[in-house]
Coordinates of C-alpha atoms and ligand atoms in Angstrom, one line a residue:
M258 CA -14.8 -3.4 -18.0
L259 CA -12.7 -0.6 -16.5
R260 CA -15.6 1.4 -15.5
P261 CA -17.5 -0.9 -13.1
L262 CA -14.1 -2.0 -11.7
A263 CA -13.3 1.5 -10.8
L264 CA -16.7 2.1 -9.4
A265 CA -16.2 -0.6 -6.8
I266 CA -13.6 1.5 -5.1
G267 CA -15.4 4.7 -5.9
L268 CA -12.7 6.1 -8.0
A269 CA -13.2 7.4 -11.5
L270 CA -10.6 6.3 -13.8
A271 CA -9.5 9.4 -15.6
S272 CA -5.8 8.4 -15.2
S273 CA -5.8 4.7 -16.0
G274 CA -6.6 4.9 -19.6
S275 CA -3.5 7.1 -20.1
S276 CA -1.2 4.7 -18.2
V277 CA -1.1 2.2 -21.1
I278 CA 2.6 1.6 -22.0
K279 CA 3.2 1.3 -25.7
C280 CA 6.6 -0.4 -25.6
D281 CA 7.3 -2.7 -22.7
T282 CA 10.8 -3.2 -21.4
S283 CA 11.8 -6.7 -20.4
I284 CA 13.3 -7.2 -16.9
P285 CA 15.1 -10.4 -16.2
V286 CA 14.2 -12.1 -12.9
E287 CA 17.8 -11.9 -11.8
S288 CA 17.9 -8.2 -11.9
F289 CA 14.4 -7.7 -10.5
I290 CA 15.1 -9.5 -7.3
K291 CA 17.9 -7.2 -6.5
H292 CA 15.7 -4.3 -6.0
K293 CA 14.9 -4.8 -2.4
G294 CA 17.2 -2.2 -0.7
S295 CA 15.7 0.3 1.8
R296 CA 15.3 3.0 -0.9
D297 CA 15.1 0.9 -4.0
I298 CA 12.0 -1.3 -3.9
W299 CA 10.4 -3.1 -6.9
I300 CA 7.5 -5.5 -6.8
S301 CA 5.9 -7.5 -9.4
I302 CA 2.1 -7.8 -10.0
D303 CA 0.9 -10.2 -12.7
N304 CA 4.4 -10.2 -14.2
K305 CA 4.5 -6.4 -14.4
V306 CA 7.2 -4.7 -12.5
Y307 CA 6.6 -1.5 -10.5
D308 CA 9.1 0.7 -8.7
V309 CA 7.3 1.6 -5.4
S310 CA 10.2 3.2 -3.6
E311 CA 8.4 6.6 -3.6
F312 CA 4.9 5.4 -3.4
L313 CA 5.6 3.3 -0.3
R314 CA 5.5 6.4 1.9
S315 CA 2.0 7.4 1.0
H316 CA 0.5 3.9 0.8
P317 CA -2.8 4.2 2.7
G318 CA -2.2 0.6 4.0
G319 CA 1.3 1.5 5.4
A320 CA 4.8 0.9 4.0
E321 CA 5.2 -2.5 5.7
A322 CA 2.4 -4.1 3.6
I323 CA 4.6 -3.4 0.5
L324 CA 8.0 -3.8 2.0
K325 CA 7.2 -7.5 2.6
Y326 CA 7.2 -8.0 -1.2
A327 CA 10.4 -6.1 -2.2
G328 CA 12.0 -8.0 -5.1
R329 CA 9.1 -10.5 -5.0
D330 CA 5.8 -11.4 -6.5
A331 CA 3.1 -9.3 -4.8
S332 CA 0.1 -10.5 -7.0
K333 CA -1.7 -12.6 -4.5
A334 CA -1.4 -10.1 -1.6
F335 CA -2.3 -7.2 -3.9
K336 CA -5.5 -8.9 -5.1
K337 CA -6.7 -9.6 -1.7
Q338 CA -6.8 -6.0 -0.9
H339 CA -7.5 -4.0 -4.1
V340 CA -9.4 -4.0 -7.3
A341 CA -7.0 -4.2 -10.3
S342 CA -7.8 -0.8 -11.6
I343 CA -6.3 0.9 -8.7
L344 CA -2.8 0.4 -10.2
G345 CA -3.8 3.1 -12.7
L346 CA -3.4 5.6 -9.9
L347 CA 0.3 5.0 -9.6
P348 CA 2.5 7.6 -11.4
K349 CA 3.4 6.4 -14.9
S350 CA 7.0 6.4 -14.1
A351 CA 6.5 3.6 -11.5
Y352 CA 5.9 1.1 -14.2
K353 CA 9.2 -0.5 -15.2
G354 CA 8.3 -3.2 -17.6
V355 CA 7.5 -6.9 -18.0
L356 CA 9.2 -9.6 -15.9
E357 CA 11.2 -12.0 -18.0
G358 CA 11.4 -15.5 -16.5
S359 CA 9.4 -16.7 -13.6
L360 CA 9.7 -16.2 -9.8
E361 CA 9.6 -19.3 -7.7
E362 CA 6.6 -19.4 -5.3
E363 CA 8.1 -19.8 -1.9
L364 CA 5.7 -20.8 0.9
S365 CA 6.9 -19.3 4.2
E366 CA 7.1 -21.3 7.4
E367 CA 4.0 -19.5 8.6
E368 CA 2.1 -20.4 5.4
I369 CA 3.1 -24.1 5.8
L370 CA 2.0 -24.1 9.4
L371 CA -1.4 -22.4 8.6
E372 CA -2.1 -25.0 6.0
E373 CA -1.7 -27.7 8.6
M374 CA -4.0 -25.9 11.0
K375 CA -6.7 -25.4 8.3
K376 CA -6.8 -29.2 7.9
K377 CA -7.5 -29.6 11.7
K378 CA -10.0 -26.8 12.2
P379 CA -13.0 -27.6 14.3
A380 CA -16.2 -29.0 12.7
L381 CA -18.7 -26.3 12.1
S382 CA -21.1 -28.0 14.5
H383 CA -18.5 -27.2 17.2
I384 CA -19.0 -23.5 16.7
F385 CA -21.5 -22.0 19.0
N386 CA -21.2 -18.3 18.8
A387 CA -19.6 -15.3 16.9
N388 CA -16.5 -15.3 19.1
D389 CA -15.8 -19.1 18.4
F390 CA -15.3 -18.1 14.7
E391 CA -12.8 -15.5 15.8
S392 CA -10.9 -18.1 17.9
V393 CA -10.6 -20.3 14.8
A394 CA -9.6 -17.3 12.5
K395 CA -6.7 -16.5 15.0
Q396 CA -5.3 -20.0 14.3
I397 CA -5.7 -20.2 10.5
L398 CA -5.2 -16.6 9.2
P399 CA -1.8 -15.1 8.7
K400 CA -1.0 -13.1 11.8
D401 CA -0.9 -9.7 10.1
I402 CA -4.2 -10.3 8.3
Y403 CA -5.9 -11.4 11.5
T404 CA -4.5 -8.3 13.3
Y405 CA -5.6 -6.0 10.4
F406 CA -9.3 -7.1 11.1
A407 CA -9.1 -7.3 14.9
T408 CA -7.2 -4.0 15.6
G409 CA -8.5 -0.7 17.1
A410 CA -7.0 2.7 17.4
D411 CA -4.3 3.7 20.0
D412 CA -4.8 1.7 23.2
E413 CA -8.1 0.2 22.0
A414 CA -10.2 1.5 24.8
T415 CA -13.1 2.1 22.4
L416 CA -12.6 -1.1 20.7
R417 CA -13.1 -3.0 23.9
E418 CA -15.7 -0.7 25.4
C419 CA -17.9 -1.0 22.3
A420 CA -18.4 -4.7 23.3
M421 CA -18.2 -4.3 27.0
A422 CA -21.0 -1.6 27.1
Y423 CA -23.4 -4.3 26.3
S424 CA -22.3 -6.3 29.2
R425 CA -23.4 -3.5 31.6
V426 CA -27.0 -3.6 30.6
F427 CA -29.3 -6.3 32.1
F428 CA -32.8 -7.5 31.4
R429 CA -36.1 -7.1 33.1
P430 CA -38.0 -10.1 31.7
R431 CA -41.8 -10.5 31.9
V432 CA -42.6 -14.1 32.8
L433 CA -45.7 -16.3 32.2
Q434 CA -46.4 -14.6 28.9
Q435 CA -47.2 -17.7 26.9
V436 CA -45.0 -16.7 23.9
E437 CA -45.5 -19.4 21.2
D438 CA -44.0 -18.1 18.0
V439 CA -41.4 -15.4 17.8
D440 CA -41.3 -13.1 14.9
L441 CA -37.8 -11.6 14.3
S442 CA -38.6 -9.6 11.2
T443 CA -38.6 -5.9 11.2
N444 CA -38.4 -2.9 8.9
M445 CA -35.2 -1.0 8.1
L446 CA -35.2 2.2 6.0
G447 CA -38.6 1.3 4.5
C448 CA -37.5 -2.3 3.6
S449 CA -38.7 -5.4 5.5
T450 CA -35.9 -7.6 6.7
A451 CA -35.9 -11.0 8.4
F452 CA -33.7 -9.9 11.4
P453 CA -33.0 -6.8 13.4
F454 CA -29.3 -7.0 12.4
Y455 CA -27.5 -6.2 9.2
I456 CA -24.1 -7.0 7.7
T457 CA -22.1 -3.7 7.6
S458 CA -19.5 -2.6 5.2
F459 CA -15.9 -3.4 5.9
A460 CA -12.9 -3.2 3.6
G461 CA -10.7 -5.9 2.2
Q462 CA -13.0 -9.0 2.2
A463 CA -10.9 -10.8 -0.3
Q464 CA -8.2 -11.1 2.3
L465 CA -10.5 -13.4 4.1
H466 CA -12.0 -15.3 1.1
P467 CA -11.1 -15.3 -2.6
E468 CA -14.7 -14.5 -3.5
G469 CA -14.6 -11.3 -1.4
E470 CA -17.9 -9.5 -0.9
K471 CA -19.8 -11.9 -3.1
V472 CA -20.0 -14.4 -0.3
L473 CA -21.7 -12.3 2.4
A474 CA -23.8 -10.7 -0.3
K475 CA -25.2 -14.1 -1.2
V476 CA -25.8 -15.2 2.4
A477 CA -27.5 -11.8 3.1
D478 CA -29.8 -12.2 0.1
K479 CA -30.7 -15.8 1.0
N480 CA -31.7 -14.9 4.5
N481 CA -33.3 -11.5 3.8
I482 CA -30.7 -9.6 5.7
M483 CA -29.8 -6.0 4.9
F484 CA -26.3 -5.9 3.2
I485 CA -24.0 -2.9 2.6
I486 CA -21.4 -2.9 -0.2
P487 CA -18.3 -1.2 1.1
R488 CA -16.6 1.5 -1.0
L489 CA -13.3 -0.4 -0.5
A490 CA -14.9 -3.6 -2.0
T491 CA -12.5 -6.0 -3.5
K492 CA -14.9 -7.1 -6.2
P493 CA -16.7 -4.8 -8.7
I494 CA -20.2 -3.8 -7.8
P495 CA -21.8 -5.6 -10.9
E496 CA -20.2 -8.8 -9.8
I497 CA -21.5 -8.5 -6.2
L498 CA -24.9 -7.6 -7.5
E499 CA -25.0 -10.9 -9.5
E500 CA -25.2 -12.7 -6.2
I501 CA -28.3 -10.8 -5.1
D502 CA -31.8 -11.2 -6.4
P503 CA -32.6 -8.1 -8.5
Q504 CA -35.6 -7.4 -6.4
T505 CA -33.7 -7.4 -3.1
P506 CA -32.7 -3.9 -1.9
V507 CA -28.9 -3.3 -1.5
W508 CA -27.0 -0.4 0.1
W509 CA -23.7 1.2 -0.6
Q510 CA -21.2 2.7 1.8
M511 CA -19.1 5.6 0.7
S512 CA -16.0 6.9 2.4
A513 CA -16.0 10.6 3.0
N514 CA -12.6 11.5 4.1
H515 CA -12.0 14.1 1.4
A516 CA -14.0 16.4 -0.8
D517 CA -12.7 14.6 -3.7
P518 CA -14.3 15.3 -7.1
K519 CA -13.7 11.6 -8.1
L520 CA -15.8 10.6 -5.1
E521 CA -18.6 12.8 -6.3
R522 CA -18.5 11.2 -9.7
A523 CA -18.6 7.7 -8.1
F524 CA -21.5 8.8 -6.0
A525 CA -23.4 9.8 -9.2
E526 CA -22.5 6.5 -10.9
V527 CA -23.8 4.4 -8.0
A528 CA -26.9 6.4 -8.0
K529 CA -27.7 4.8 -11.4
Y530 CA -28.2 1.3 -9.9
D531 CA -31.9 1.0 -9.0
Q532 CA -31.3 -1.8 -6.8
I533 CA -29.0 0.3 -4.5
K534 CA -31.6 1.9 -2.3
G535 CA -29.4 4.2 -0.2
I536 CA -26.0 5.4 0.6
F537 CA -24.3 5.2 4.0
I538 CA -21.8 8.0 4.1
S539 CA -18.9 7.3 6.5
T540 CA -18.2 10.4 8.5
D541 CA -15.8 9.2 11.1
S542 CA -12.7 9.1 8.9
A543 CA -11.3 12.6 8.3
V544 CA -8.1 10.7 8.6
G545 CA -7.3 7.1 9.1
G546 CA -7.2 6.0 12.8
N547 CA -3.9 5.2 14.5
R548 CA -4.1 1.4 14.2
E549 CA -1.0 0.8 16.3
K550 CA -1.4 -2.9 17.0
D551 CA -1.7 -3.5 13.3
F552 CA 1.5 -1.7 12.5
K553 CA 3.4 -3.3 15.4
V554 CA 2.5 -6.8 14.3
R555 CA 3.3 -6.1 10.7
Q556 CA 6.8 -4.9 11.8
Q557 CA 7.2 -8.1 13.7
V558 CA 6.1 -10.2 10.8
T559 CA 8.6 -8.5 8.4
N560 CA 11.4 -8.0 11.0
A561 CA 11.6 -4.5 9.7
T562 CA 14.1 -2.1 11.1
S563 CA 14.0 0.6 8.5
E564 CA 12.8 4.1 9.2
L565 CA 9.9 3.5 6.8
S566 CA 8.2 1.0 9.0
G567 CA 5.1 2.0 10.8
Y568 CA 2.3 4.4 10.2
A569 CA -0.1 4.7 7.4
A570 CA 0.1 8.1 5.9
I571 CA -2.2 10.9 6.8
D572 CA -3.8 11.9 3.5
K573 CA -3.6 15.7 3.2
T574 CA -4.6 15.8 -0.5
Y575 CA -8.2 16.9 0.1
P576 CA -9.9 18.7 3.0
S577 CA -12.4 16.7 5.0
I578 CA -16.0 16.9 3.9
T579 CA -18.4 19.0 5.8
W580 CA -22.1 19.3 6.6
D581 CA -22.4 21.4 3.5
D582 CA -21.1 18.6 1.4
I583 CA -23.7 16.3 2.8
K584 CA -26.4 18.9 1.8
R585 CA -24.9 18.8 -1.7
Y586 CA -24.8 15.0 -1.9
K587 CA -28.5 15.1 -0.9
T588 CA -29.3 17.1 -4.1
L589 CA -27.3 14.6 -6.2
T590 CA -29.5 11.6 -5.6
D591 CA -33.1 10.5 -4.7
K592 CA -31.7 7.6 -2.7
K593 CA -31.8 7.5 1.0
I594 CA -28.8 9.0 2.8
I595 CA -27.7 7.7 6.2
L596 CA -24.7 9.1 8.0
K597 CA -22.4 6.4 9.4
G598 CA -20.0 7.2 12.2
I599 CA -22.1 9.6 14.2
Q600 CA -20.7 9.8 17.8
C601 CA -22.8 12.2 19.8
T602 CA -26.4 13.5 20.3
E603 CA -25.6 16.9 18.8
D604 CA -24.7 15.4 15.4
V605 CA -27.8 13.0 15.5
L606 CA -30.0 16.2 15.8
K607 CA -28.1 17.9 12.9
A608 CA -28.6 14.9 10.7
S609 CA -32.3 14.7 11.5
E610 CA -32.8 18.4 11.0
L611 CA -31.2 18.1 7.6
G612 CA -34.0 15.6 6.6
L613 CA -31.6 12.6 6.2
D614 CA -33.0 9.1 6.5
G615 CA -31.0 8.0 9.5
V616 CA -27.7 7.7 11.3
V617 CA -25.5 4.9 12.4
L618 CA -24.1 5.6 15.9
S619 CA -20.6 4.1 15.3
N620 CA -17.0 4.8 15.7
H621 CA -15.8 2.3 13.0
G622 CA -15.7 -0.5 15.5
G623 CA -13.1 1.3 17.6
R624 CA -10.7 1.9 14.7
Q625 CA -10.8 5.7 14.5
L626 CA -10.8 8.0 17.5
D627 CA -9.8 6.1 20.7
Y628 CA -12.0 7.0 23.7
S629 CA -14.9 7.8 21.5
Q630 CA -17.9 6.7 23.6
P631 CA -19.3 3.3 23.0
P632 CA -22.3 3.6 20.6
L633 CA -24.7 2.0 23.1
E634 CA -24.1 4.9 25.5
V635 CA -24.7 7.4 22.7
L636 CA -27.9 5.7 21.9
V637 CA -29.1 5.8 25.6
E638 CA -28.2 9.5 25.7
T639 CA -29.7 10.4 22.4
M640 CA -33.1 8.7 22.1
P641 CA -35.0 10.5 24.9
I642 CA -33.7 13.9 23.4
L643 CA -34.5 12.9 19.8
R644 CA -38.0 11.8 20.8
Q645 CA -38.7 15.3 22.3
Q646 CA -37.9 17.0 19.0
Q647 CA -41.0 18.2 17.2
Y648 CA -39.8 17.2 13.7
Y649 CA -38.8 13.8 14.8
D650 CA -40.6 10.9 13.1
K651 CA -39.4 7.5 13.8
E652 CA -40.6 6.1 10.5
K653 CA -38.7 8.7 8.6
F654 CA -35.5 9.0 10.6
Q655 CA -34.0 5.8 11.9
V656 CA -31.1 5.3 14.4
F657 CA -28.8 2.3 14.0
V658 CA -25.8 1.3 16.0
D659 CA -22.7 -0.8 15.3
G660 CA -19.6 -1.9 17.1
G661 CA -18.9 -4.8 19.4
I662 CA -22.1 -6.7 18.7
R663 CA -21.6 -10.4 19.0
R664 CA -24.6 -11.9 20.7
G665 CA -28.4 -12.1 20.3
T666 CA -28.7 -10.3 23.7
D667 CA -26.5 -7.4 22.4
I668 CA -29.0 -7.0 19.6
V669 CA -32.0 -7.2 21.8
K670 CA -30.5 -4.5 24.2
A671 CA -29.9 -2.1 21.4
I672 CA -33.4 -2.5 19.9
A673 CA -35.0 -2.2 23.3
L674 CA -33.1 1.1 23.8
G675 CA -34.5 2.6 20.5
A676 CA -32.2 1.3 17.6
S677 CA -34.0 0.4 14.4
G678 CA -31.3 -2.2 13.6
V679 CA -27.7 -3.1 14.5
G680 CA -24.8 -3.5 12.2
M681 CA -22.3 -6.4 12.5
G682 CA -18.8 -6.3 11.0
K683 CA -16.2 -8.5 12.6
A684 CA -18.8 -11.0 13.7
F685 CA -19.3 -11.8 10.0
A686 CA -15.7 -11.3 8.9
F687 CA -14.4 -14.3 10.9
P688 CA -17.0 -16.9 9.7
L689 CA -16.2 -15.7 6.2
A690 CA -12.5 -16.2 6.8
T691 CA -12.8 -19.6 8.4
Y692 CA -15.7 -21.5 6.8
G693 CA -16.8 -19.2 3.9
E694 CA -20.5 -19.2 3.0
E695 CA -21.4 -22.1 5.3
G696 CA -19.8 -20.3 8.2
A697 CA -21.7 -17.1 7.6
Q698 CA -24.9 -19.2 7.3
R699 CA -24.1 -20.9 10.6
L700 CA -23.7 -17.5 12.2
V701 CA -27.1 -16.4 10.9
D702 CA -28.7 -19.7 12.2
L703 CA -27.0 -19.2 15.7
L704 CA -28.1 -15.6 15.9
K705 CA -31.6 -16.6 14.9
M706 CA -31.6 -19.3 17.7
E707 CA -30.2 -16.9 20.3
L708 CA -32.7 -14.1 19.4
S709 CA -35.7 -16.4 19.4
R710 CA -34.7 -17.8 22.7
D711 CA -34.0 -14.3 24.2
L712 CA -37.3 -12.9 23.1
K713 CA -39.2 -16.0 24.6
L714 CA -37.4 -15.7 27.9
L715 CA -38.2 -11.9 27.9
G716 CA -41.8 -12.6 27.3
V717 CA -41.9 -10.8 24.0
S718 CA -43.1 -12.3 20.7
K719 CA -42.1 -9.6 18.2
I720 CA -39.3 -7.0 17.7
S721 CA -41.7 -4.0 17.9
Q722 CA -42.7 -4.9 21.4
L723 CA -39.2 -4.2 22.8
N724 CA -38.8 -1.0 24.7
E725 CA -36.8 0.5 27.6
S726 CA -38.9 -1.3 30.2
Y727 CA -37.2 -4.5 29.3
V728 CA -33.7 -3.3 30.3
N729 CA -31.9 -1.9 33.2
T730 CA -29.2 0.6 32.2
K731 CA -28.2 1.7 35.7
G732 CA -24.8 0.0 35.4
L733 CA -24.0 1.4 32.0
Y734 CA -21.4 3.9 33.2
N735 CA -19.7 1.6 35.7
R736 CA -16.8 0.8 33.4
I737 CA -15.6 -2.2 35.3
G738 CA -16.3 -5.9 35.0
N739 CA -15.7 -8.1 32.0
Y740 CA -18.7 -10.5 31.7
A741 CA -18.3 -11.3 28.1
D742 CA -15.8 -14.2 28.5
S743 CA -15.9 -15.5 25.0
Y744 CA -15.0 -12.0 23.8
F745 CA -11.9 -11.6 26.0
R746 CA -10.7 -15.1 25.2
N747 CA -9.7 -13.7 21.8
Y748 CA -8.6 -10.2 22.7
E749 CA -4.8 -9.6 22.3
K750 CA -3.0 -6.7 24.0
L751 CA -0.7 -4.4 22.0
P752 CA 2.7 -5.9 21.6
A753 CA 5.8 -4.2 23.0
P754 CA 8.6 -2.9 20.7
V755 CA 10.9 -5.7 19.5
F756 CA 14.7 -5.7 20.1
I757 CA 16.9 -6.0 17.0
K758 CA 18.0 -9.6 16.4
Ligands
FMN118 C1 -11.4 -4.6 8.8 C2 -12.4 -3.5 8.8 C3 -12.5 -2.6 7.9 C4 -13.5 -1.6 7.9 N1 -13.6 -0.8 6.8 C5 -14.5 0.2 6.8 C6 -14.8 1.0 5.7 O1 -14.0 0.9 4.7 N2 -15.7 2.0 5.7 C7 -16.5 2.1 6.8 O2 -17.4 2.9 6.8 N3 -16.4 1.2 7.9 C8 -15.4 0.3 7.9 N4 -15.3 -0.5 9.0 C9 -16.2 -0.3 10.1 C10 -17.5 -1.2 10.1 O3 -18.4 -0.6 9.1 C11 -18.2 -1.1 11.4 O4 -18.5 0.2 11.8 C12 -17.5 -1.9 12.5 O5 -16.9 -3.1 11.9 C13 -18.5 -2.2 13.5 O6 -17.9 -2.9 14.6 P1 -17.8 -4.5 14.7 O7 -16.7 -5.0 13.8 O8 -17.4 -4.8 16.1 O9 -19.1 -5.1 14.4 C14 -14.4 -1.5 9.0 C15 -14.3 -2.4 10.0 C16 -13.3 -3.4 10.0 C17 -13.2 -4.4 11.1
NAG119 C1 12.2 -12.8 10.9 O1 13.1 -13.3 11.9 C2 12.7 -14.6 12.4 C3 13.7 -15.0 13.4 O2 15.0 -14.7 13.1 C4 12.7 -15.5 11.2 O3 12.4 -16.9 11.5 C5 11.8 -15.1 10.1 O4 11.8 -15.9 8.9 C6 12.1 -13.6 9.7 N1 11.0 -13.1 8.8 C7 11.2 -12.5 7.7 C8 10.0 -12.1 6.9 O5 12.3 -12.2 7.3
NAG120 C1 -43.2 -0.8 27.0 O1 -43.7 -2.2 27.0 C2 -44.5 -2.5 28.1 C3 -44.8 -4.0 28.0 O2 -45.4 -4.2 26.8 C4 -45.7 -1.6 28.1 O3 -46.5 -1.9 29.2 C5 -45.2 -0.1 28.2 O4 -46.4 0.7 28.1 C6 -44.3 0.2 27.1 N1 -43.7 1.5 27.3 C7 -43.6 2.4 26.4 C8 -43.0 3.7 26.8 O5 -44.0 2.2 25.2

């Protein structure tokens, strides 16, 4: 059982077998709860006690996320974010023993309030677009969890501009075309799909729904939508695959922030699943982005004043991977390889020269380098140059975009400008968080309606007819004007530092 679990986060489990403790110490609850000082922090997960005082500082999710549970039961929060096997990566000395007695489950004021809000949430039929789901999520998710999903890097210029770029492109419809039926199907990476959008990989789905990645996997399969399993999945890969017809192609995203030998082993393991047709390698995360809003809100939630609060650690354990590593990965598998997180024309050309299968123009939805250009701008700059390359074959090398896509019109604009498909992350995260499977299905239905209507009004009956002549991009670089009202209804500015109470 350990093997597939480990695989889900792409970590080989060399260490976990050896962390089995032969003789457990009992720790009475009364003494456990005392370990909540600033340098002495114990937490309990499934009645096992861990001393995380040291580990805190290097926790990829930041110290705050753990501090909140000092001297408390962290099981629920831990499971929302991790697969169980990751505990094997803690140093052996962190394990203190088994908790004796039981901790009372205390609901916080916030939790009580959120339960009330959940009972009053709008009927699904009152949800009309992707941004409506986010408005509901803001009211029923714990503030720190909502913020983790909604945040961008630094001042969030890229986060906002990813979405706003779409609002600067306008249409040039052809009227009187007598379009009867609209066909929304298309081909991505050699596989036919029902829609020109796909559900992209994003970490921590169990924070939004107890079934984690299984929910969106199921909805994707039912609707013939391309689905990417994230490396930081909260469910093991075999469990996610159970939700998907064995004949349906699936994709896997691998994080590539270090030339980690374990990562290479995970890569080889995933290559064994026939159903996984290709690997999206994230290239935009040499280090984690500076998710300042996320840290600030977590400080507020925990009232933290210690010097520990704040930033997630910069991982210096391994060097960043390079183009040479990509060449090596290519020799390790026959599956398709797509580079995700490409942010300029030069790198698109490099990827296509290497004979890879495609790129995703993406900046991680604005979560990595702030002021990285909106992917739509990169697309507009790149496609004319790419098409001039002698080796370029649009069947063999596809360009995708993600970031800020919320509406059917956003999708149509990207396709008209040369994208083979668009990825959607947060747009699917919030229906998952608010209405689960039914919510995600509603979003698919709404997008289907929007796309069908948009194409009819444009005078187009199928995706392959879309081209540059249907859009006007002259306003693209005028970075003023916020037309997308429903997007800005949800946007929250970074909070100011808080005075000590
Ligand atoms: C909460 C969250 C976690 C994410 N985690 C990952 C990840 O682990 N790996 C990755 O390649 N991209 C990750 N992404 C980026 C998405 O794959 C995608 O690029 C981005 O969400 C697109 O922007 P959108 O959310 O506006 O659609 C994450 C995005 C979010 C919102
Ligand atoms: C933070 O402080 C506020 C106001 O004093 C209080 O209501 C809240 O319970 C505190 N939160 C925590 C996690 O201690
Ligand atoms: C774009 O589509 C229009 C309308 O179908 C067509 O007339 C035109 O030739 C196409 N342009 C290109 C570059 O394919």
